[in-house]
Coordinates of C-alpha atoms and ligand atoms in Angstrom, one line a residue:
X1 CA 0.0 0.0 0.0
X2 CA 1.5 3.5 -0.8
X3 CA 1.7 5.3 2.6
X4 CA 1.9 9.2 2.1
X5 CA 3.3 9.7 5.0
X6 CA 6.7 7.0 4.7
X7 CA 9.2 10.2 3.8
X8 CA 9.1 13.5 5.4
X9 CA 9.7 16.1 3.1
X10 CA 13.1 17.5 3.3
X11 CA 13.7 20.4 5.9
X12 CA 16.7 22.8 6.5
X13 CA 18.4 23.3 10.2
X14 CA 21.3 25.6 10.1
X15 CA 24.7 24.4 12.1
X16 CA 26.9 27.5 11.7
X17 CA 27.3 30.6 10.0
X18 CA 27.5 29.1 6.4
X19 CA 26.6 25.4 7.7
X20 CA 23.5 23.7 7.5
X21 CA 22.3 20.3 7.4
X22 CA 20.1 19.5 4.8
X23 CA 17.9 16.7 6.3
X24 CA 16.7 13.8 4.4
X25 CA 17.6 15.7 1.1
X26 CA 19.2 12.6 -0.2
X27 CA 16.0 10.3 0.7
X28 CA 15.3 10.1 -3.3
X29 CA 18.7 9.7 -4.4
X30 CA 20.1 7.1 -2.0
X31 CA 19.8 3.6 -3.7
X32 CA 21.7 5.5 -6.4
X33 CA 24.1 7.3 -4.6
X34 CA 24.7 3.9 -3.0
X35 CA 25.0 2.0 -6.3
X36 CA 27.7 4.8 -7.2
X37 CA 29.7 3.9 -4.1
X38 CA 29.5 0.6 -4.8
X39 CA 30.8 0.8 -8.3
X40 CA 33.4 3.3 -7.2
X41 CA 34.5 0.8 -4.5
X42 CA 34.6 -2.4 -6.6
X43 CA 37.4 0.0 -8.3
X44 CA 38.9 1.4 -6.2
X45 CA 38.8 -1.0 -3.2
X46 CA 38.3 0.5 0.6
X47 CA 41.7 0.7 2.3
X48 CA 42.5 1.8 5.8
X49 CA 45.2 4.6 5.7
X50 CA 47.7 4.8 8.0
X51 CA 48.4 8.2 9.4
X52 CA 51.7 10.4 9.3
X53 CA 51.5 9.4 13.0
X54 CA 52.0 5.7 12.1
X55 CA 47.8 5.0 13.3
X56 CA 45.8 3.1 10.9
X57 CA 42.3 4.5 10.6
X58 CA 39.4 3.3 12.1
X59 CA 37.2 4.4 8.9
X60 CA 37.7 2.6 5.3
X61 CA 38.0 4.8 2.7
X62 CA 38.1 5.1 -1.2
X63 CA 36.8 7.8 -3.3
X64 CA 36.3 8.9 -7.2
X65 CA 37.5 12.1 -9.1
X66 CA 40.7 14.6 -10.0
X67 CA 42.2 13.7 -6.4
X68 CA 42.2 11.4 -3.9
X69 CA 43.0 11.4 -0.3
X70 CA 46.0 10.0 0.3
X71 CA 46.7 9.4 4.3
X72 CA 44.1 10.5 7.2
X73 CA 46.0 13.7 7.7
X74 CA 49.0 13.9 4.6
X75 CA 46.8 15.5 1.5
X76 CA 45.9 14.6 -2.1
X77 CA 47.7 13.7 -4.5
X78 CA 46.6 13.8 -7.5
X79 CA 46.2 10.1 -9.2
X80 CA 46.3 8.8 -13.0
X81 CA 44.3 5.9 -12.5
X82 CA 41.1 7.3 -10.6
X83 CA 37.8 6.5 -10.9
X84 CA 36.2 9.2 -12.2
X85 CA 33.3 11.6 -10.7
X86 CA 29.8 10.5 -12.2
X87 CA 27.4 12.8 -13.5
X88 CA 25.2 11.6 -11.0
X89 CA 27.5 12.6 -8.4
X90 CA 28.2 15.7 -9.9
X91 CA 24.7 16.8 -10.3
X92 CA 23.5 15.4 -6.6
X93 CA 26.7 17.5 -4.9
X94 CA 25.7 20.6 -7.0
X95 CA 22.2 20.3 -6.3
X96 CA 22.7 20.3 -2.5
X97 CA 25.0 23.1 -2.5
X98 CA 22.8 24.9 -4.4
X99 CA 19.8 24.3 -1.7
X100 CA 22.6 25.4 1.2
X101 CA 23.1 28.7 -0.4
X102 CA 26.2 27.9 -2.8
X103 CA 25.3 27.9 -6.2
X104 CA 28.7 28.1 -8.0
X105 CA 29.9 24.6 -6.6
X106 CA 31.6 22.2 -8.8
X107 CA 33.5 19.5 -7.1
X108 CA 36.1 18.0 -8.4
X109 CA 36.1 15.0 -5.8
X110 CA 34.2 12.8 -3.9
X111 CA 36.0 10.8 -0.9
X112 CA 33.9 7.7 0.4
X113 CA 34.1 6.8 3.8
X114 CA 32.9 3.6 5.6
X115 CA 32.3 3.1 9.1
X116 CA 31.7 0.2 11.0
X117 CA 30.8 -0.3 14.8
X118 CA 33.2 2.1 16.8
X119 CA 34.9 3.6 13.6
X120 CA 35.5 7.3 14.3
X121 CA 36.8 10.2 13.1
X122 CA 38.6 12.5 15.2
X123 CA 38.1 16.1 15.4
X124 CA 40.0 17.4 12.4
X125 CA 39.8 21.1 10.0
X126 CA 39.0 20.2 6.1
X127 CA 42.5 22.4 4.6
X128 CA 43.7 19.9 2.1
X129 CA 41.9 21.4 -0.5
X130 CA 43.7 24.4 -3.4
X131 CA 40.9 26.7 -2.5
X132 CA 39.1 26.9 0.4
X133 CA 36.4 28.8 -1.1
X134 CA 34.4 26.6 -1.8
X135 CA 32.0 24.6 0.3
X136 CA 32.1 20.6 1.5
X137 CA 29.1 18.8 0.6
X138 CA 28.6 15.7 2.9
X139 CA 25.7 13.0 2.8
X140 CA 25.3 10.5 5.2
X141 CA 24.4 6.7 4.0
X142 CA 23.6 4.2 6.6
X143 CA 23.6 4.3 10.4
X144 CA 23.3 7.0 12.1
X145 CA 26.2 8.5 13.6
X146 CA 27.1 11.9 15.7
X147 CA 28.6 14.5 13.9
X148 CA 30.1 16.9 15.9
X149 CA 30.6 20.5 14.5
X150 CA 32.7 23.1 16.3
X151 CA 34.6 25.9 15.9
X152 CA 37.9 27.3 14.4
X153 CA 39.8 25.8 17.3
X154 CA 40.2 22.5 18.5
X155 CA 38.8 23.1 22.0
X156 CA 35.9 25.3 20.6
X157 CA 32.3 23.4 22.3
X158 CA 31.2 21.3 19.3
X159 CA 27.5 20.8 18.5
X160 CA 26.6 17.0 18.9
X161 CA 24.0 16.2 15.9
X162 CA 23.0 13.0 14.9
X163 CA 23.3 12.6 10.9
X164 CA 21.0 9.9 9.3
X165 CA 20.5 8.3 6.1
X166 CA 20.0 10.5 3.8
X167 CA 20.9 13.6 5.7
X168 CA 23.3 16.2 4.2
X169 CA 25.6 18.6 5.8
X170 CA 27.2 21.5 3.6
X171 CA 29.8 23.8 5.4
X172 CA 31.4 26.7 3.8
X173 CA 32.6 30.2 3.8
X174 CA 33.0 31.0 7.8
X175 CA 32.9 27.3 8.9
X176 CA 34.6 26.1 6.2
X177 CA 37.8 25.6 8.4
X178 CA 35.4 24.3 11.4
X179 CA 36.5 21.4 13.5
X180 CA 34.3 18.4 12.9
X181 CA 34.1 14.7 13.1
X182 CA 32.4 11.3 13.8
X183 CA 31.7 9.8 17.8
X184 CA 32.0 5.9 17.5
X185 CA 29.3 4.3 15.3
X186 CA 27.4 2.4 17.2
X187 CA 26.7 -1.3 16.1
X188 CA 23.4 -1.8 13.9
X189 CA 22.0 -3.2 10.8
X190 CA 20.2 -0.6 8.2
X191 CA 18.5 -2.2 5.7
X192 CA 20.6 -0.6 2.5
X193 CA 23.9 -0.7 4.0
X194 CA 23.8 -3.5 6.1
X195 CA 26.5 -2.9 9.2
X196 CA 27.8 0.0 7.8
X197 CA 27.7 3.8 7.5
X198 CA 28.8 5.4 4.4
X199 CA 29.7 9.3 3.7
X200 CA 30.7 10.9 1.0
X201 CA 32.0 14.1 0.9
X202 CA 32.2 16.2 -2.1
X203 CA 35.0 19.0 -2.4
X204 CA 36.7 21.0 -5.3
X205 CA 39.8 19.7 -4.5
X206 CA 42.2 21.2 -7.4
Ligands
SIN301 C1 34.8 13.7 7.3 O1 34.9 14.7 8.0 O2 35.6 13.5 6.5 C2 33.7 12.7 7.5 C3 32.4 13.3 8.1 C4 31.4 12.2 8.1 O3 31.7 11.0 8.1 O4 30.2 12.6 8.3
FE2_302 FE1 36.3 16.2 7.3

């Protein structure tokens, strides 16, 4: 039976100045977004980087486009045999943007994360990127997982908000350096993704 009321309609609840989560604007998009990752991934396979510091990531990560992350904290580096960034992707990212108040957004990049139970991310400042101009797009795949948002200093309070699937955050011009990351997932089965959370984050990188 068609129930009207399965999907909420997608609402807006600002983070920051220039951040806002885009809730449940993915919820038409998902099963494609996740075929996407899945065909990025059987490419490029999920590795766990090992960090400058000599610690290997909790989170799995791959990713599509001009440049790919190459440690947790090191950079890009730019890469001749990358998968490349779909239209689909393309379009999604530059859609959401758009709805977050940047219209001129045309990534470049699109890194893939996977978490499983008690994969993190520690707080850390997106700076790997040429220009820092323009905005991050990020949509959550998955479980849920807290996202925490602070401020232009490591110790700055961070807001604790719980992303779910289909949820997008964009952050850009004066949080685009904010602090952010990922508490421990908590264990779970979601009925696309299975144990996982996925995120993908979309960024002109070059
Ligand atoms: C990141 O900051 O790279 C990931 C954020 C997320 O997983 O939501
Ligand atoms: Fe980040």
């Amino acid at each position: 039976m068609f129930d009207f009321f399965q999907d909420e309609a997608p609402w807006q609840e600002p983070l920051a100045a220039g951040a806002v989560i885009l809730r449940r604007f993915a919820q038409y998009d998902v099963d494609a977004l996740y075929r996407e990752l899945i065909r990025v991934a059987e490419q490029a396979p999920f590795v766990h980087r090992v960090t400058p510091g000599g610690f290997t990531m909790s989170v799995a990560m791959t990713g599509c486009g001009a440049a790919q992350w190459v440690s947790g904290r090191e950079g890009y580096l730019s890469q001749s045999q990358h998968v490349a960034l779909s239209p689909l992707l393309l379009h999604f990212a530059q859609s959401a943007a758009t709805a977050a108040g940047y219209p001129h957004f045309i990534p470049d990049s699109c890194l893939i994360n996977r978490y499983a139970p008690d994969s993190k991310m520690t707080l850390h400042q997106d700076k790997n990127e040429r220009s820092l101009s323009h905005p991050i797009v990020s949509v959550s795949l998955g479980l849920p997982a807290v996202f925490l948002f602070g401020g232009l200093s490591r110790s700055d309070k961070t807001a604790k908000v719980l992303l779910e699937h289909g949820d997008v955050v964009v952050w850009g011009g004066a949080s685009r350096l904010c602090f952010h990351g990922i508490s421990p997932l908590k264990p779970g089965i979601h009925p696309l993704t299975g144990p996982y959370r996925f995120n993908l984050t979309f960024r002109k990188a070059l």
